[in-house]
Amino acid sequence: MKDFINNLADRVLSGEKLTKEEGLKILNTPDELLENLIDQASKVREAVFKNEVEFCSLINAKNGACTEDCSFCAQSSKYPTPINAYSLVPKKELVEGAVKAVSIKANRYCIVTSGRRATKEEIQQIAEAVREITQTLPVKVCVSIGSIDEEDLKLLKEAGVERVNHNLETSEKHFPNIVSTHPWRERYETIKRIQNTGLSTCCGGIFGIGETDEDIVDLADTYRELGVDSIPMNFLIPIPGTPLANNKQLTPQKCLKIISLFKLFNPQAELRLCGGREQNLREYHDKAMDVANCLMAGGYLTRAGRPPGKDEEMIKRLGRKLITKRDSFSFHKTSV
């Protein structure tokens, strides 16, 4: 097993694709070899992304009242969760969210809406805000607005959106156990549509939702097949009122094995630590950043994160470089 682990980086960097069976072996790495596994995944990260780290930030632009029944989500109207539902915030707030993102040194800012898909009117409003943001602020703009057609993707691209987030969440096999109101294949086809429009893809998963190791490997392999650009790694925070409220948290060691698997299967993709990282990784958070090159700062959709200053301190402690768009940005007017 040790020889298998210690040869992983060389194999991946030579262009070899690990098999699903080897992925399962990675997830079952004995804890005494975990440092070796992290070291191998870290070598792959460093070969592709050097010592750079990127912060991203989001705005919960439309909250709750969602018709979908994702079992892990507080925003579903199907569950009695303590949430403040509201419609799409005004353009001014969308722009202010970008100002806040820049203030915490985020290189990306994502506008996120609840619901199966955004309406045409909402997309127009988002596009207007994106035009102002991209002309006046040094930050890359992403959107996460559910299922979206080609016409709307082109509109958002013309407005300045660079990347679209659309998570598969878990394997095709496990997905019906988590969501019944829309099929996994619909999400998969949306990702293909995003790519066909020439936009960058940000597609992740949430772990700790009752999936098997086979489900985890299948998701990593699907993203490898799709060639996605960024993979957000979310770990369940059980929310009262949702069907997964009583799910047990993953161990930090299991989280590290999952993160390492995704890096070894997707060496060219950005690996982004997102929701639940603090609660699930705990004292192993620094170790996770040996493998990841991005993280979400400033909080999540319905849960607060740790202070951005703490993340910046970690990056400095690890000897990594925080990258921002500020240095290469040509200001049209002073906004920050």
Tab-separated table of C-alpha atoms in Angstrom:
chain	number	residue	atom	x	y	z
A	1	MET	CA	0.000	0.000	0.000
A	2	LYS	CA	2.812	2.410	0.837
A	3	ASP	CA	4.459	1.886	-2.547
A	4	PHE	CA	1.096	2.478	-4.251
A	5	ILE	CA	0.579	5.764	-2.379
A	6	ASN	CA	4.130	7.036	-2.876
A	7	ASN	CA	3.975	6.630	-6.678
A	8	LEU	CA	0.680	8.451	-7.212
A	9	ALA	CA	2.030	11.941	-7.985
A	10	ASP	CA	4.543	10.707	-10.569
A	11	ARG	CA	1.850	8.660	-12.293
A	12	VAL	CA	-0.672	11.490	-12.384
A	13	LEU	CA	1.842	14.122	-13.509
A	14	SER	CA	3.002	11.823	-16.306
A	15	GLY	CA	-0.557	11.943	-17.652
A	16	GLU	CA	-1.745	8.575	-16.403
A	17	LYS	CA	-5.390	8.348	-15.359
A	18	LEU	CA	-5.996	6.466	-12.143
A	19	THR	CA	-8.696	3.812	-12.277
A	20	LYS	CA	-11.879	3.777	-10.215
A	21	GLU	CA	-10.528	0.776	-8.330
A	22	GLU	CA	-7.453	2.815	-7.414
A	23	GLY	CA	-9.745	5.652	-6.354
A	24	LEU	CA	-11.420	3.317	-3.877
A	25	LYS	CA	-7.991	2.302	-2.632
A	26	ILE	CA	-7.133	5.975	-2.051
A	27	LEU	CA	-10.302	6.504	-0.014
A	28	ASN	CA	-9.341	3.518	2.125
A	29	THR	CA	-5.797	4.664	2.790
A	30	PRO	CA	-4.815	3.617	6.340
A	31	ASP	CA	-4.613	6.638	8.618
A	32	GLU	CA	-0.936	5.921	9.279
A	33	LEU	CA	-0.286	6.576	5.554
A	34	LEU	CA	-2.454	9.691	5.354
A	35	GLU	CA	0.554	12.028	5.466
A	36	ASN	CA	2.015	10.176	2.478
A	37	LEU	CA	-1.239	10.568	0.556
A	38	ILE	CA	-1.471	14.283	1.326
A	39	ASP	CA	2.152	14.707	0.252
A	40	GLN	CA	1.412	13.073	-3.122
A	41	ALA	CA	-1.710	15.157	-3.753
A	42	SER	CA	0.195	18.273	-2.661
A	43	LYS	CA	2.920	17.564	-5.233
A	44	VAL	CA	0.275	17.483	-7.954
A	45	ARG	CA	-1.255	20.743	-6.739
A	46	GLU	CA	2.140	22.443	-6.588
A	47	ALA	CA	3.130	21.246	-10.067
A	48	VAL	CA	0.007	22.814	-11.590
A	49	PHE	CA	-0.757	25.815	-9.367
A	50	LYS	CA	2.622	26.494	-7.680
A	51	ASN	CA	2.121	28.251	-4.329
A	52	GLU	CA	-0.858	30.368	-5.399
A	53	VAL	CA	-4.151	30.530	-3.515
A	54	GLU	CA	-7.387	32.189	-4.615
A	55	PHE	CA	-10.210	33.404	-2.397
A	56	CYS	CA	-13.747	33.521	-3.727
A	57	SER	CA	-16.789	35.095	-2.112
A	58	LEU	CA	-20.527	34.895	-2.733
A	59	ILE	CA	-23.729	36.817	-2.218
A	60	ASN	CA	-26.926	34.967	-1.340
A	61	ALA	CA	-28.870	37.056	-3.839
A	62	LYS	CA	-32.173	35.199	-3.546
A	63	ASN	CA	-32.879	33.100	-0.484
A	64	GLY	CA	-35.291	30.274	0.342
A	65	ALA	CA	-38.754	29.447	-1.054
A	66	CYS	CA	-37.116	26.896	-3.338
A	67	THR	CA	-39.411	24.341	-4.977
A	68	GLU	CA	-36.686	21.675	-5.059
A	69	ASP	CA	-36.223	19.113	-2.286
A	70	CYS	CA	-32.432	18.739	-1.928
A	71	SER	CA	-32.210	16.867	1.378
A	72	PHE	CA	-29.231	18.827	2.701
A	73	CYS	CA	-30.510	22.335	1.977
A	74	ALA	CA	-32.129	24.846	4.319
A	75	GLN	CA	-33.587	26.794	1.381
A	76	SER	CA	-36.084	24.142	0.295
A	77	SER	CA	-39.715	25.125	0.863
A	78	LYS	CA	-40.394	21.445	1.580
A	79	TYR	CA	-38.703	21.568	5.000
A	80	PRO	CA	-39.461	23.498	8.219
A	81	THR	CA	-36.088	25.236	8.421
A	82	PRO	CA	-35.532	28.548	10.208
A	83	ILE	CA	-34.698	30.671	7.185
A	84	ASN	CA	-35.475	34.196	6.027
A	85	ALA	CA	-36.802	33.892	2.473
A	86	TYR	CA	-36.482	36.874	0.115
A	87	SER	CA	-36.627	37.588	-3.608
A	88	LEU	CA	-33.706	38.767	-5.756
A	89	VAL	CA	-31.947	41.681	-4.085
A	90	PRO	CA	-31.656	45.011	-5.967
A	91	LYS	CA	-28.791	45.736	-8.335
A	92	LYS	CA	-27.228	48.055	-5.755
A	93	GLU	CA	-26.859	45.188	-3.271
A	94	LEU	CA	-25.348	42.935	-5.918
A	95	VAL	CA	-22.691	45.563	-6.607
A	96	GLU	CA	-22.130	46.177	-2.891
A	97	GLY	CA	-21.528	42.457	-2.483
A	98	ALA	CA	-18.729	42.699	-5.034
A	99	VAL	CA	-17.204	45.630	-3.144
A	100	LYS	CA	-17.209	43.488	0.001
A	101	ALA	CA	-15.605	40.604	-1.902
A	102	VAL	CA	-12.750	42.831	-3.030
A	103	SER	CA	-12.310	44.126	0.528
A	104	ILE	CA	-11.571	40.596	1.783
A	105	LYS	CA	-9.170	40.008	-1.141
A	106	ALA	CA	-11.448	37.666	-3.070
A	107	ASN	CA	-10.436	37.163	-6.684
A	108	ARG	CA	-13.884	35.830	-7.613
A	109	TYR	CA	-17.382	36.930	-6.681
A	110	CYS	CA	-20.358	34.647	-7.233
A	111	ILE	CA	-24.001	35.735	-7.447
A	112	VAL	CA	-26.141	32.867	-6.159
A	113	THR	CA	-29.918	32.473	-6.361
A	114	SER	CA	-32.204	29.819	-4.910
A	115	GLY	CA	-34.657	27.898	-7.054
A	116	ARG	CA	-34.525	25.500	-9.985
A	117	ARG	CA	-33.701	28.332	-12.350
A	118	ALA	CA	-33.658	32.122	-12.466
A	119	THR	CA	-36.395	33.942	-14.399
A	120	LYS	CA	-35.635	36.008	-17.496
A	121	GLU	CA	-36.237	39.189	-15.494
A	122	GLU	CA	-33.834	38.065	-12.769
A	123	ILE	CA	-31.167	37.231	-15.332
A	124	GLN	CA	-31.534	40.679	-16.913
A	125	GLN	CA	-31.104	42.304	-13.495
A	126	ILE	CA	-28.077	40.148	-12.724
A	127	ALA	CA	-26.553	40.963	-16.113
A	128	GLU	CA	-26.932	44.706	-15.472
A	129	ALA	CA	-25.166	44.343	-12.122
A	130	VAL	CA	-22.390	42.251	-13.674
A	131	ARG	CA	-21.711	44.919	-16.301
A	132	GLU	CA	-21.176	47.524	-13.588
A	133	ILE	CA	-19.074	45.219	-11.434
A	134	THR	CA	-16.734	44.125	-14.215
A	135	GLN	CA	-16.215	47.710	-15.391
A	136	THR	CA	-15.490	49.174	-11.966
A	137	LEU	CA	-14.090	46.480	-9.662
A	138	PRO	CA	-11.053	44.172	-9.790
A	139	VAL	CA	-12.905	40.899	-9.354
A	140	LYS	CA	-13.962	38.039	-11.625
A	141	VAL	CA	-17.717	37.405	-11.644
A	142	CYS	CA	-19.417	34.020	-11.490
A	143	VAL	CA	-23.075	33.059	-11.184
A	144	SER	CA	-24.893	30.101	-9.655
A	145	ILE	CA	-28.495	30.376	-10.818
A	146	GLY	CA	-29.691	26.827	-11.429
A	147	SER	CA	-30.617	25.353	-14.780
A	148	ILE	CA	-29.987	27.842	-17.570
A	149	ASP	CA	-30.524	27.903	-21.326
A	150	GLU	CA	-28.087	28.918	-24.058
A	151	GLU	CA	-29.708	32.316	-24.650
A	152	ASP	CA	-29.285	33.353	-21.020
A	153	LEU	CA	-25.751	31.987	-20.872
A	154	LYS	CA	-24.779	34.141	-23.863
A	155	LEU	CA	-26.387	37.208	-22.280
A	156	LEU	CA	-24.471	36.712	-19.038
A	157	LYS	CA	-21.225	36.038	-20.898
A	158	GLU	CA	-21.619	39.276	-22.857
A	159	ALA	CA	-22.269	41.113	-19.585
A	160	GLY	CA	-18.951	39.893	-18.186
A	161	VAL	CA	-19.682	36.620	-16.383
A	162	GLU	CA	-16.640	34.392	-16.678
A	163	ARG	CA	-17.717	31.246	-14.860
A	164	VAL	CA	-20.924	29.409	-13.962
A	165	ASN	CA	-21.325	27.194	-10.905
A	166	HIS	CA	-23.546	24.140	-11.273
A	167	ASN	CA	-22.921	21.279	-8.851
A	168	LEU	CA	-23.749	17.653	-9.561
A	169	GLU	CA	-23.520	17.200	-5.753
A	170	THR	CA	-23.052	13.413	-5.831
A	171	SER	CA	-23.015	10.426	-8.166
A	172	GLU	CA	-25.818	9.741	-10.630
A	173	LYS	CA	-26.643	6.592	-8.674
A	174	HIS	CA	-26.962	8.301	-5.278
A	175	PHE	CA	-28.621	11.503	-6.526
A	176	PRO	CA	-32.243	10.186	-6.405
A	177	ASN	CA	-31.753	9.434	-2.697
A	178	ILE	CA	-31.026	13.139	-2.128
A	179	VAL	CA	-33.176	14.963	-4.701
A	180	SER	CA	-36.467	13.852	-6.284
A	181	THR	CA	-37.664	17.070	-7.945
A	182	HIS	CA	-35.143	17.098	-10.792
A	183	PRO	CA	-32.830	14.487	-12.340
A	184	TRP	CA	-29.034	14.310	-12.129
A	185	ARG	CA	-28.900	14.118	-15.913
A	186	GLU	CA	-30.506	17.564	-16.198
A	187	ARG	CA	-27.652	19.017	-14.174
A	188	TYR	CA	-25.089	17.131	-16.250
A	189	GLU	CA	-26.550	18.502	-19.497
A	190	THR	CA	-26.545	22.019	-18.046
A	191	ILE	CA	-22.794	21.718	-17.424
A	192	LYS	CA	-22.264	20.627	-21.036
A	193	ARG	CA	-24.325	23.623	-22.188
A	194	ILE	CA	-22.189	25.985	-20.093
A	195	GLN	CA	-19.036	24.556	-21.635
A	196	ASN	CA	-20.461	24.770	-25.166
A	197	THR	CA	-21.105	28.481	-24.610
A	198	GLY	CA	-17.423	29.014	-23.842
A	199	LEU	CA	-17.892	29.777	-20.151
A	200	SER	CA	-15.730	28.327	-17.405
A	201	THR	CA	-17.272	25.646	-15.197
A	202	CYS	CA	-17.325	25.398	-11.401
A	203	CYS	CA	-18.877	22.063	-10.417
A	204	GLY	CA	-18.623	20.448	-7.022
A	205	GLY	CA	-20.057	18.035	-4.551
A	206	ILE	CA	-21.283	17.781	-1.007
A	207	PHE	CA	-19.976	14.930	1.121
A	208	GLY	CA	-21.426	13.296	4.206
A	209	ILE	CA	-24.895	12.891	2.672
A	210	GLY	CA	-25.049	9.118	2.898
A	211	GLU	CA	-22.951	8.400	-0.170
A	212	THR	CA	-20.693	5.361	-0.510
A	213	ASP	CA	-17.020	5.417	-1.469
A	214	GLU	CA	-18.123	4.267	-4.923
A	215	ASP	CA	-20.340	7.355	-5.209
A	216	ILE	CA	-17.427	9.625	-4.281
A	217	VAL	CA	-15.137	8.028	-6.860
A	218	ASP	CA	-17.873	8.173	-9.515
A	219	LEU	CA	-18.283	11.925	-8.960
A	220	ALA	CA	-14.531	12.535	-9.155
A	221	ASP	CA	-14.414	10.483	-12.350
A	222	THR	CA	-17.387	12.347	-13.872
A	223	TYR	CA	-15.668	15.686	-13.338
A	224	ARG	CA	-12.509	14.262	-14.877
A	225	GLU	CA	-14.518	13.173	-17.913
A	226	LEU	CA	-16.185	16.608	-18.174
A	227	GLY	CA	-12.895	18.458	-17.678
A	228	VAL	CA	-14.374	21.042	-15.319
A	229	ASP	CA	-12.243	24.028	-14.332
A	230	SER	CA	-13.043	24.319	-10.625
A	231	ILE	CA	-14.337	21.833	-8.050
A	232	PRO	CA	-15.882	23.217	-4.839
A	233	MET	CA	-15.616	20.721	-1.985
A	234	ASN	CA	-18.517	20.997	0.465
A	235	PHE	CA	-18.967	18.923	3.609
A	236	LEU	CA	-22.372	18.525	5.196
A	237	ILE	CA	-23.392	20.763	8.058
A	238	PRO	CA	-26.554	19.004	9.300
A	239	ILE	CA	-29.380	21.559	9.376
A	240	PRO	CA	-32.391	21.146	11.687
A	241	GLY	CA	-35.567	20.525	9.732
A	242	THR	CA	-33.877	18.859	6.745
A	243	PRO	CA	-33.932	15.087	6.149
A	244	LEU	CA	-30.180	14.939	6.817
A	245	ALA	CA	-30.406	16.794	10.135
A	246	ASN	CA	-29.153	13.772	12.065
A	247	ASN	CA	-26.371	12.681	9.726
A	248	LYS	CA	-23.048	12.146	11.440
A	249	GLN	CA	-20.180	14.400	10.413
A	250	LEU	CA	-17.308	12.982	8.441
A	251	THR	CA	-14.009	12.562	10.233
A	252	PRO	CA	-11.275	15.031	9.266
A	253	GLN	CA	-9.211	12.091	8.033
A	254	LYS	CA	-11.973	10.986	5.666
A	255	CYS	CA	-12.327	14.538	4.371
A	256	LEU	CA	-8.599	14.672	3.624
A	257	LYS	CA	-8.794	11.410	1.705
A	258	ILE	CA	-11.713	12.747	-0.351
A	259	ILE	CA	-9.881	16.002	-1.105
A	260	SER	CA	-6.737	14.079	-2.112
A	261	LEU	CA	-8.767	11.780	-4.375
A	262	PHE	CA	-10.305	14.708	-6.252
A	263	LYS	CA	-6.913	16.334	-6.784
A	264	LEU	CA	-5.347	13.106	-8.045
A	265	PHE	CA	-8.281	12.479	-10.390
A	266	ASN	CA	-8.495	16.134	-11.520
A	267	PRO	CA	-4.942	17.540	-11.474
A	268	GLN	CA	-5.737	20.514	-13.742
A	269	ALA	CA	-8.862	21.618	-11.856
A	270	GLU	CA	-8.882	24.218	-9.114
A	271	LEU	CA	-9.806	22.551	-5.837
A	272	ARG	CA	-11.882	24.893	-3.695
A	273	LEU	CA	-12.620	24.337	0.020
A	274	CYS	CA	-16.149	25.571	0.716
A	275	GLY	CA	-19.088	24.925	3.023
A	276	GLY	CA	-18.500	22.835	6.119
A	277	ARG	CA	-14.714	22.993	5.899
A	278	GLU	CA	-14.340	24.466	9.369
A	279	GLN	CA	-16.697	22.048	11.135
A	280	ASN	CA	-15.485	18.913	9.356
A	281	LEU	CA	-11.746	19.483	8.925
A	282	ARG	CA	-11.288	21.089	12.335
A	283	GLU	CA	-7.601	21.044	13.349
A	284	TYR	CA	-6.661	19.483	9.985
A	285	HIS	CA	-7.663	22.553	7.983
A	286	ASP	CA	-4.062	23.493	7.187
A	287	LYS	CA	-3.462	19.974	5.869
A	288	ALA	CA	-6.384	20.332	3.476
A	289	MET	CA	-4.833	23.516	2.074
A	290	ASP	CA	-1.708	21.538	1.237
A	291	VAL	CA	-3.885	19.926	-1.441
A	292	ALA	CA	-6.384	22.685	-2.320
A	293	ASN	CA	-5.470	25.940	-4.052
A	294	CYS	CA	-8.701	27.894	-3.485
A	295	LEU	CA	-11.225	28.515	-0.754
A	296	MET	CA	-14.472	30.348	-0.192
A	297	ALA	CA	-14.036	33.214	2.250
A	298	GLY	CA	-16.539	35.387	4.064
A	299	GLY	CA	-19.302	32.852	4.718
A	300	TYR	CA	-21.666	30.607	2.786
A	301	LEU	CA	-25.278	30.657	1.641
A	302	THR	CA	-27.008	30.066	4.964
A	303	ARG	CA	-24.087	29.636	7.357
A	304	ALA	CA	-21.326	31.961	8.530
A	305	GLY	CA	-17.728	30.959	7.908
A	306	ARG	CA	-14.657	31.875	9.866
A	307	PRO	CA	-13.333	35.452	9.631
A	308	PRO	CA	-11.477	36.079	6.337
A	309	GLY	CA	-8.518	37.383	8.325
A	310	LYS	CA	-8.032	33.927	9.796
A	311	ASP	CA	-7.876	32.417	6.310
A	312	GLU	CA	-5.351	35.024	5.234
A	313	GLU	CA	-3.230	34.247	8.295
A	314	MET	CA	-3.310	30.565	7.336
A	315	ILE	CA	-2.149	31.324	3.795
A	316	LYS	CA	0.794	33.331	5.126
A	317	ARG	CA	1.621	30.628	7.665
A	318	LEU	CA	1.750	28.050	4.890
A	319	GLY	CA	4.035	30.247	2.788
A	320	ARG	CA	1.504	30.543	-0.026
A	321	LYS	CA	0.708	33.548	-2.238
A	322	LEU	CA	-2.793	35.029	-2.353
A	323	ILE	CA	-3.627	36.087	-5.913
A	324	THR	CA	-6.043	38.877	-6.805
A	325	LYS	CA	-7.148	40.651	-9.958
A	326	ARG	CA	-6.296	44.040	-8.454
A	327	ASP	CA	-2.759	44.302	-9.865
A	328	SER	CA	-3.836	43.824	-13.487
A	329	PHE	CA	-7.112	45.740	-13.303
A	330	SER	CA	-7.655	49.029	-15.120
A	331	PHE	CA	-10.063	51.116	-13.045
A	332	HIS	CA	-12.754	53.068	-14.865
A	333	LYS	CA	-13.602	54.811	-11.633
A	334	THR	CA	-12.567	54.505	-8.033
A	335	SER	CA	-14.924	52.093	-6.302
A	336	VAL	CA	-12.767	50.427	-3.653
